[in-house]
Short mmCIF file of C-alpha atoms and ligand atoms in Angstrom, two decimals:
data_model
loop_
_atom_site.label_atom_id
_atom_site.label_comp_id
_atom_site.label_asym_id
_atom_site.label_seq_id
_atom_site.Cartn_x
_atom_site.Cartn_y
_atom_site.Cartn_z
CA MET A 264 0.00 0.00 0.00
CA ASP A 265 1.13 3.54 -0.77
CA ILE A 266 2.50 5.30 2.32
CA ALA A 267 0.04 8.22 2.10
CA ASP A 268 -2.89 5.77 1.85
CA PHE A 269 -1.61 3.78 4.81
CA VAL A 270 -1.22 6.97 6.88
CA ALA A 271 -4.67 8.24 5.80
CA GLY A 272 -6.45 5.23 7.30
CA LEU A 273 -4.30 4.98 10.44
CA PRO A 274 -6.28 5.84 13.62
CA LYS A 275 -4.42 8.85 15.03
CA CYS A 276 -3.85 10.70 18.26
CA GLU A 277 -2.75 14.37 18.15
CA LEU A 278 -0.85 15.64 21.21
CA HIS A 279 0.91 18.79 20.00
CA LEU A 280 -1.51 21.16 18.31
CA HIS A 281 -1.98 24.83 19.12
CA LEU A 282 -5.59 25.77 18.39
CA GLU A 283 -4.47 29.31 17.55
CA GLY A 284 -2.02 27.71 15.10
CA THR A 285 -4.94 26.31 13.08
CA LEU A 286 -6.12 29.74 11.92
CA GLU A 287 -6.31 29.18 8.15
CA PRO A 288 -6.28 32.32 5.95
CA ASP A 289 -9.93 31.92 4.86
CA LEU A 290 -11.18 31.72 8.45
CA LYS A 291 -8.96 34.65 9.43
CA LEU A 292 -10.58 36.78 6.72
CA ALA A 293 -14.08 35.64 7.71
CA LEU A 294 -13.52 36.44 11.40
CA ALA A 295 -11.93 39.81 10.58
CA ALA A 296 -14.99 40.71 8.48
CA ARG A 297 -17.42 39.50 11.15
CA ASN A 298 -15.69 41.58 13.82
CA GLY A 299 -15.08 44.65 11.66
CA ILE A 300 -11.29 44.37 11.98
CA ASP A 301 -8.98 45.64 9.24
CA ILE A 302 -6.11 43.16 9.06
CA GLY A 303 -4.53 44.78 6.02
CA GLN A 304 -5.24 41.85 3.65
CA THR A 305 -8.37 40.95 1.72
CA THR A 306 -7.49 37.68 -0.06
CA VAL A 307 -6.31 34.25 1.05
CA GLU A 308 -3.15 34.70 -1.03
CA GLN A 309 -2.36 38.00 0.69
CA VAL A 310 -2.83 36.45 4.14
CA ARG A 311 -0.70 33.47 3.16
CA GLU A 312 2.03 35.90 2.05
CA THR A 313 2.27 37.12 5.68
CA TYR A 314 2.76 33.54 6.96
CA ARG A 315 6.53 33.65 6.39
CA PHE A 316 9.23 32.95 8.96
CA ASP A 317 12.48 31.08 9.47
CA SER A 318 12.81 30.88 13.25
CA LEU A 319 10.68 30.46 16.37
CA ALA A 320 10.91 34.22 17.09
CA SER A 321 9.94 35.31 13.56
CA PHE A 322 7.04 32.81 13.60
CA LEU A 323 5.73 34.16 16.91
CA ALA A 324 5.93 37.73 15.55
CA VAL A 325 3.34 36.76 12.89
CA TYR A 326 1.37 34.35 15.07
CA TYR A 327 0.35 36.60 17.98
CA PRO A 328 -0.97 39.61 16.00
CA ALA A 329 -3.03 37.20 13.84
CA MET A 330 -5.04 36.28 16.95
CA ASP A 331 -6.63 39.75 17.06
CA VAL A 332 -9.46 38.44 14.86
CA LEU A 333 -10.58 36.11 17.69
CA VAL A 334 -12.98 38.13 19.83
CA THR A 335 -16.21 36.34 20.79
CA GLU A 336 -16.91 32.91 22.26
CA GLN A 337 -18.32 31.96 18.85
CA ASP A 338 -14.98 32.87 17.19
CA PHE A 339 -13.10 30.47 19.46
CA TYR A 340 -15.78 27.83 18.82
CA ASP A 341 -15.50 28.26 15.05
CA LEU A 342 -11.70 28.07 15.11
CA ALA A 343 -11.69 24.85 17.14
CA TYR A 344 -14.57 23.25 15.20
CA ALA A 345 -12.85 23.98 11.87
CA TYR A 346 -9.69 22.30 13.17
CA LEU A 347 -11.62 19.30 14.49
CA THR A 348 -13.36 18.91 11.13
CA ARG A 349 -9.98 18.66 9.40
CA ALA A 350 -8.69 16.33 12.11
CA ALA A 351 -11.69 14.01 11.74
CA ALA A 352 -11.11 13.91 7.96
CA GLN A 353 -7.56 12.63 8.70
CA ASN A 354 -8.94 9.96 11.07
CA VAL A 355 -7.64 11.67 14.20
CA ARG A 356 -9.59 9.83 16.90
CA TYR A 357 -8.42 11.85 19.89
CA ALA A 358 -6.62 15.20 20.31
CA GLU A 359 -5.19 17.00 23.35
CA VAL A 360 -4.91 20.59 22.14
CA PHE A 361 -3.08 23.66 23.43
CA PHE A 362 -4.45 27.15 23.81
CA ASP A 363 -2.87 30.45 24.92
CA PRO A 364 -5.36 32.36 27.10
CA GLN A 365 -2.90 35.09 28.15
CA VAL A 366 -2.71 36.43 24.62
CA HIS A 367 -6.51 36.80 24.46
CA VAL A 368 -7.07 38.05 28.01
CA GLY A 369 -4.28 40.58 27.41
CA ARG A 370 -6.40 42.00 24.53
CA GLY A 371 -9.46 42.31 26.75
CA VAL A 372 -11.18 39.03 25.82
CA PRO A 373 -12.75 37.37 28.88
CA PHE A 374 -11.10 34.07 29.87
CA GLU A 375 -14.56 32.52 29.91
CA SER A 376 -15.19 33.29 26.20
CA VAL A 377 -12.00 31.46 25.23
CA VAL A 378 -12.43 28.35 27.33
CA ARG A 379 -16.19 28.00 26.79
CA GLY A 380 -15.90 28.43 23.02
CA TYR A 381 -13.16 25.84 22.73
CA HIS A 382 -14.86 23.43 25.12
CA ARG A 383 -18.20 23.60 23.34
CA ALA A 384 -16.47 22.84 20.02
CA LEU A 385 -14.81 19.77 21.55
CA GLN A 386 -18.16 18.54 22.89
CA ASP A 387 -19.92 19.05 19.55
CA ALA A 388 -17.06 17.42 17.62
CA GLU A 389 -17.18 14.32 19.79
CA ARG A 390 -20.88 13.92 19.05
CA GLY A 391 -20.94 15.14 15.45
CA LEU A 392 -17.52 14.26 14.01
CA GLY A 393 -16.37 11.28 16.05
CA VAL A 394 -13.19 12.97 17.24
CA ALA A 395 -12.76 13.45 20.99
CA GLY A 396 -10.47 15.93 22.66
CA ALA A 397 -9.28 17.80 25.71
CA LEU A 398 -7.70 21.19 26.46
CA ILE A 399 -4.16 21.95 27.64
CA MET A 400 -3.78 25.54 28.83
CA CYS A 401 -0.36 26.92 27.92
CA ILE A 402 1.59 29.53 29.82
CA VAL A 403 3.27 32.09 27.53
CA ARG A 404 6.82 31.84 28.84
CA ASP A 405 8.06 35.27 27.72
CA LEU A 406 5.47 36.92 30.00
CA PRO A 407 6.29 37.27 33.73
CA ALA A 408 5.75 34.44 36.22
CA ASP A 409 3.13 36.46 38.13
CA SER A 410 1.04 36.75 34.94
CA ALA A 411 1.27 32.96 34.61
CA MET A 412 0.07 32.49 38.20
CA ALA A 413 -2.78 34.96 37.69
CA THR A 414 -3.81 33.01 34.56
CA LEU A 415 -3.76 29.73 36.45
CA GLU A 416 -5.94 31.27 39.16
CA ALA A 417 -8.35 32.65 36.53
CA ALA A 418 -8.59 29.13 35.10
CA LEU A 419 -9.46 27.41 38.37
CA PRO A 420 -13.23 28.03 38.13
CA TYR A 421 -13.06 26.18 34.75
CA LYS A 422 -10.78 23.42 36.01
CA ASP A 423 -13.22 20.73 34.95
CA LEU A 424 -12.88 21.91 31.33
CA ILE A 425 -9.05 21.86 31.31
CA LEU A 426 -6.98 18.69 31.42
CA GLY A 427 -3.41 19.92 31.41
CA LEU A 428 -0.97 22.77 31.84
CA GLY A 429 1.74 23.47 29.24
CA LEU A 430 4.43 26.04 28.48
CA ASP A 431 5.05 27.63 25.09
CA SER A 432 6.25 30.73 23.21
CA ASP A 433 9.80 32.14 23.15
CA GLU A 434 12.14 29.88 25.12
CA ARG A 435 15.20 32.12 24.94
CA GLY A 436 15.93 33.33 28.48
CA ASN A 437 12.69 31.75 29.76
CA PRO A 438 13.64 28.44 31.41
CA PRO A 439 11.17 26.01 33.00
CA ALA A 440 12.47 27.04 36.45
CA LYS A 441 10.89 30.49 35.97
CA PHE A 442 7.49 28.77 36.35
CA ALA A 443 8.29 26.18 39.06
CA GLU A 444 5.70 27.60 41.46
CA VAL A 445 2.99 27.84 38.78
CA PHE A 446 3.48 24.22 37.70
CA SER A 447 3.61 22.99 41.28
CA ARG A 448 0.29 24.75 41.94
CA GLY A 449 -1.11 23.34 38.69
CA ARG A 450 -0.21 19.82 39.77
CA ALA A 451 -1.80 20.39 43.19
CA GLU A 452 -4.98 21.50 41.40
CA GLY A 453 -5.06 18.23 39.47
CA LEU A 454 -3.74 19.39 36.08
CA ARG A 455 -1.46 17.13 34.01
CA LEU A 456 1.89 18.74 33.13
CA THR A 457 3.86 19.16 29.93
CA MET A 458 6.30 21.78 28.61
CA HIS A 459 7.78 22.85 25.30
CA CYS A 460 11.52 22.31 25.06
CA ASP A 461 11.89 23.72 21.56
CA ILE A 462 14.48 22.60 19.01
CA ASP A 463 18.09 23.87 19.21
CA GLN A 464 17.41 26.49 21.87
CA GLN A 465 20.05 28.16 23.99
CA ASN A 466 20.67 26.07 27.18
CA THR A 467 18.38 23.38 25.78
CA THR A 468 19.73 20.44 27.79
CA GLU A 469 19.52 22.43 31.05
CA HIS A 470 15.92 23.38 30.19
CA ILE A 471 15.07 19.73 29.48
CA ARG A 472 16.74 18.71 32.75
CA GLN A 473 14.68 21.28 34.68
CA ALA A 474 11.45 20.14 33.03
CA LEU A 475 12.20 16.49 33.89
CA GLU A 476 13.85 16.75 37.31
CA ASP A 477 12.68 20.01 38.86
CA ILE A 478 9.16 20.32 37.42
CA GLY A 479 8.39 16.63 36.86
CA VAL A 480 6.57 16.94 33.53
CA GLU A 481 4.74 13.91 32.12
CA ARG A 482 5.60 14.72 28.50
CA LEU A 483 8.06 16.92 26.58
CA ASP A 484 6.85 18.95 23.60
CA HIS A 485 9.60 18.72 20.95
CA GLY A 486 12.48 17.84 23.36
CA THR A 487 14.64 15.90 20.90
CA ASN A 488 17.77 17.83 21.92
CA MET A 489 17.82 15.50 24.93
CA VAL A 490 20.04 13.24 22.81
CA GLU A 491 22.87 15.66 23.63
CA ASN A 492 22.85 14.25 27.17
CA PRO A 493 22.36 10.47 27.43
CA ARG A 494 21.37 10.80 31.09
CA LEU A 495 18.25 12.75 30.01
CA VAL A 496 17.36 10.05 27.48
CA GLU A 497 17.61 7.46 30.25
CA ILE A 498 15.25 9.46 32.49
CA VAL A 499 12.71 9.72 29.68
CA ARG A 500 13.06 6.00 28.92
CA GLN A 501 12.77 4.88 32.55
CA ARG A 502 9.70 7.02 33.19
CA GLY A 503 8.14 6.02 29.84
CA LEU A 504 7.57 9.70 29.01
CA GLY A 505 6.26 10.83 25.63
CA LEU A 506 7.97 13.19 23.20
CA THR A 507 5.62 15.19 20.95
CA CYS A 508 7.61 15.80 17.75
CA CYS A 509 6.54 18.01 14.83
CA PRO A 510 8.77 17.45 11.76
CA ILE A 511 7.22 20.05 9.44
CA SER A 512 7.33 22.70 12.18
CA ASN A 513 10.97 21.80 12.80
CA ARG A 514 11.72 22.43 9.14
CA PHE A 515 10.16 25.89 9.34
CA VAL A 516 11.82 27.05 12.53
CA THR A 517 15.25 25.35 12.14
CA GLY A 518 15.51 24.51 8.43
CA ASP A 519 15.59 20.77 9.22
CA THR A 520 12.81 18.23 9.95
CA LYS A 521 15.16 16.51 12.46
CA ALA A 522 13.87 13.24 10.98
CA PRO A 523 17.07 11.25 11.75
CA VAL A 524 17.01 12.04 15.47
CA ILE A 525 13.23 11.51 15.74
CA ALA A 526 13.53 8.12 14.02
CA ALA A 527 16.58 7.13 16.07
CA LEU A 528 14.73 7.82 19.33
CA LEU A 529 11.70 5.88 18.09
CA ARG A 530 13.92 2.91 17.16
CA ASP A 531 15.61 3.19 20.55
CA GLY A 532 12.28 2.55 22.29
CA ILE A 533 11.48 6.12 23.37
CA ARG A 534 7.76 6.99 23.17
CA VAL A 535 8.09 9.35 20.23
CA THR A 536 4.88 10.75 18.72
CA VAL A 537 4.28 12.81 15.55
CA ASN A 538 2.09 15.90 15.58
CA SER A 539 1.23 19.12 13.71
CA ASP A 540 2.11 22.08 16.02
CA ASP A 541 0.73 25.07 14.02
CA PRO A 542 -0.60 23.48 10.82
CA ALA A 543 -2.22 26.58 9.27
CA TYR A 544 1.17 28.29 9.37
CA PHE A 545 3.40 25.34 8.51
CA GLY A 546 1.18 23.83 5.83
CA GLY A 547 0.73 20.32 7.18
CA TYR A 548 -1.66 18.53 9.55
CA VAL A 549 -0.79 15.29 11.30
CA ALA A 550 -1.06 13.05 8.22
CA GLU A 551 1.39 15.25 6.29
CA ASN A 552 3.75 15.23 9.27
CA LEU A 553 3.65 11.42 9.41
CA VAL A 554 4.27 11.10 5.66
CA THR A 555 7.10 13.66 5.82
CA LEU A 556 8.83 11.72 8.59
CA ALA A 557 8.16 8.34 6.96
CA LEU A 558 9.76 9.45 3.68
CA ALA A 559 12.69 11.23 5.32
CA ALA A 560 13.55 8.38 7.72
CA ASP A 561 12.32 5.42 5.68
CA LEU A 562 9.81 4.34 8.33
CA THR A 563 8.06 0.99 7.96
CA GLN A 564 4.30 0.61 8.35
CA ALA A 565 4.97 -1.07 11.70
CA GLU A 566 6.93 2.00 12.83
CA LEU A 567 4.06 4.28 11.78
CA VAL A 568 1.72 2.12 13.86
CA GLN A 569 4.20 2.35 16.75
CA LEU A 570 4.13 6.17 16.59
CA GLU A 571 0.34 6.12 17.08
CA ARG A 572 0.57 3.40 19.75
CA ASN A 573 3.01 5.66 21.60
CA ALA A 574 0.62 8.60 21.31
CA PHE A 575 -2.38 6.68 22.67
CA ASP A 576 -0.12 5.25 25.41
CA VAL A 577 1.07 8.66 26.63
CA ALA A 578 -2.26 10.49 26.12
CA TRP A 579 -3.98 11.49 29.34
CA LEU A 580 -6.89 9.15 28.73
CA PRO A 581 -8.81 6.90 31.12
CA ASP A 582 -7.62 3.30 30.67
CA ASP A 583 -10.86 2.01 29.16
CA ARG A 584 -10.88 4.64 26.43
CA ARG A 585 -7.18 4.14 25.79
CA ALA A 586 -7.79 0.40 25.36
CA GLY A 587 -10.58 1.13 22.86
CA TYR A 588 -8.34 3.29 20.68
CA LEU A 589 -5.46 0.81 20.87
CA ALA A 590 -7.79 -1.97 19.77
CA GLU A 591 -8.81 0.11 16.74
CA LEU A 592 -5.15 0.69 15.94
CA ASP A 593 -4.33 -3.03 16.28
CA ALA A 594 -7.25 -3.94 14.01
CA TYR A 595 -6.03 -1.48 11.36
CA ALA A 596 -2.45 -2.80 11.57
CA ALA A 597 -3.63 -6.43 11.33
CA GLN A 598 -5.87 -5.74 8.33
CA ALA A 599 -3.02 -3.90 6.56
CA GLY A 600 -0.53 -6.65 7.47
CA ALA A 601 1.71 -4.06 9.20
N1 HPA B 762 6.96 26.56 20.29
C1 HPA B 762 6.76 27.59 21.10
N2 HPA B 762 5.65 28.31 21.09
C2 HPA B 762 4.71 27.98 20.22
C3 HPA B 762 4.86 26.94 19.36
C4 HPA B 762 6.03 26.17 19.42
O1 HPA B 762 6.22 25.15 18.72
N3 HPA B 762 3.74 26.89 18.61
C5 HPA B 762 2.92 27.88 19.04
N4 HPA B 762 3.51 28.54 20.02
ZN1 ZN B 763 4.20 23.86 19.88
#
């Protein structure tokens, strides 16, 4: 079977997807019109022209201003539902998705509009599209630690709608340790913990060490620079932690998919997963990321199945639901002879 066909049918689990990173140009234009906002472009091609970057910092400089078109609860709903529609079409069965409330609250949008819009979309998608999901609230790491704590406190009344706490945005000079208190409070409040350790960042192995040893995260988002210190790889292996890799995103922000290191970690028994990050900006959802990695690293069908097994294994799912998804995956693999 052709690799793209095999990937298309594979039951998938998405663990590294920023909802704000799914803002496709057509939806951006529609939301701008609905909210009477002049974004300076009037066609999809013109918007796409602005989606140009070659580093994490230059990406974020385009990414945050684009969010101005998100104003009402319905806008957040529409953004998430549009993503979930695409995900369902790629046979994503379950998705744990990031969102960045500080960026919206900082523009005067009520926290409640953001979380209720996203949550309602997840509920409707589970019923109407057959894709289930959960929210991971990310702390924007280049904002001060007291803003992060205030955001966590603002989220507590909606704790039942939020599964996890993450850390994203510009890593330079913003180590995990800056947010030790916030993550410790998050854990005490029952949130699951993950953090971005972006690719090829300054002090990357120290940041990964802090995330693993000082914070005690349950997953690492990106995190492949851990290979620079074998002790970190051993910690990840012993704890069975997941790594949420995003090859197409890597190519945009570093010029390299990092396929060899991702594949080497997978073949070394680390729970590597493949995900989309900011697909509207990087031009590939999870299926395209899987195909990109498969072609670059010559993955077998069994290895593609293993990537999804890893994702369902490290997802923050109740055991009965996890078992259901794994059974679907096994049935697919058996029928394809993978
Ligand atoms: N890294 C850091 N911040 C982000 C990312 C990322 O991959 N995507 C959206 N915000
Ligand atoms: Zn990310």
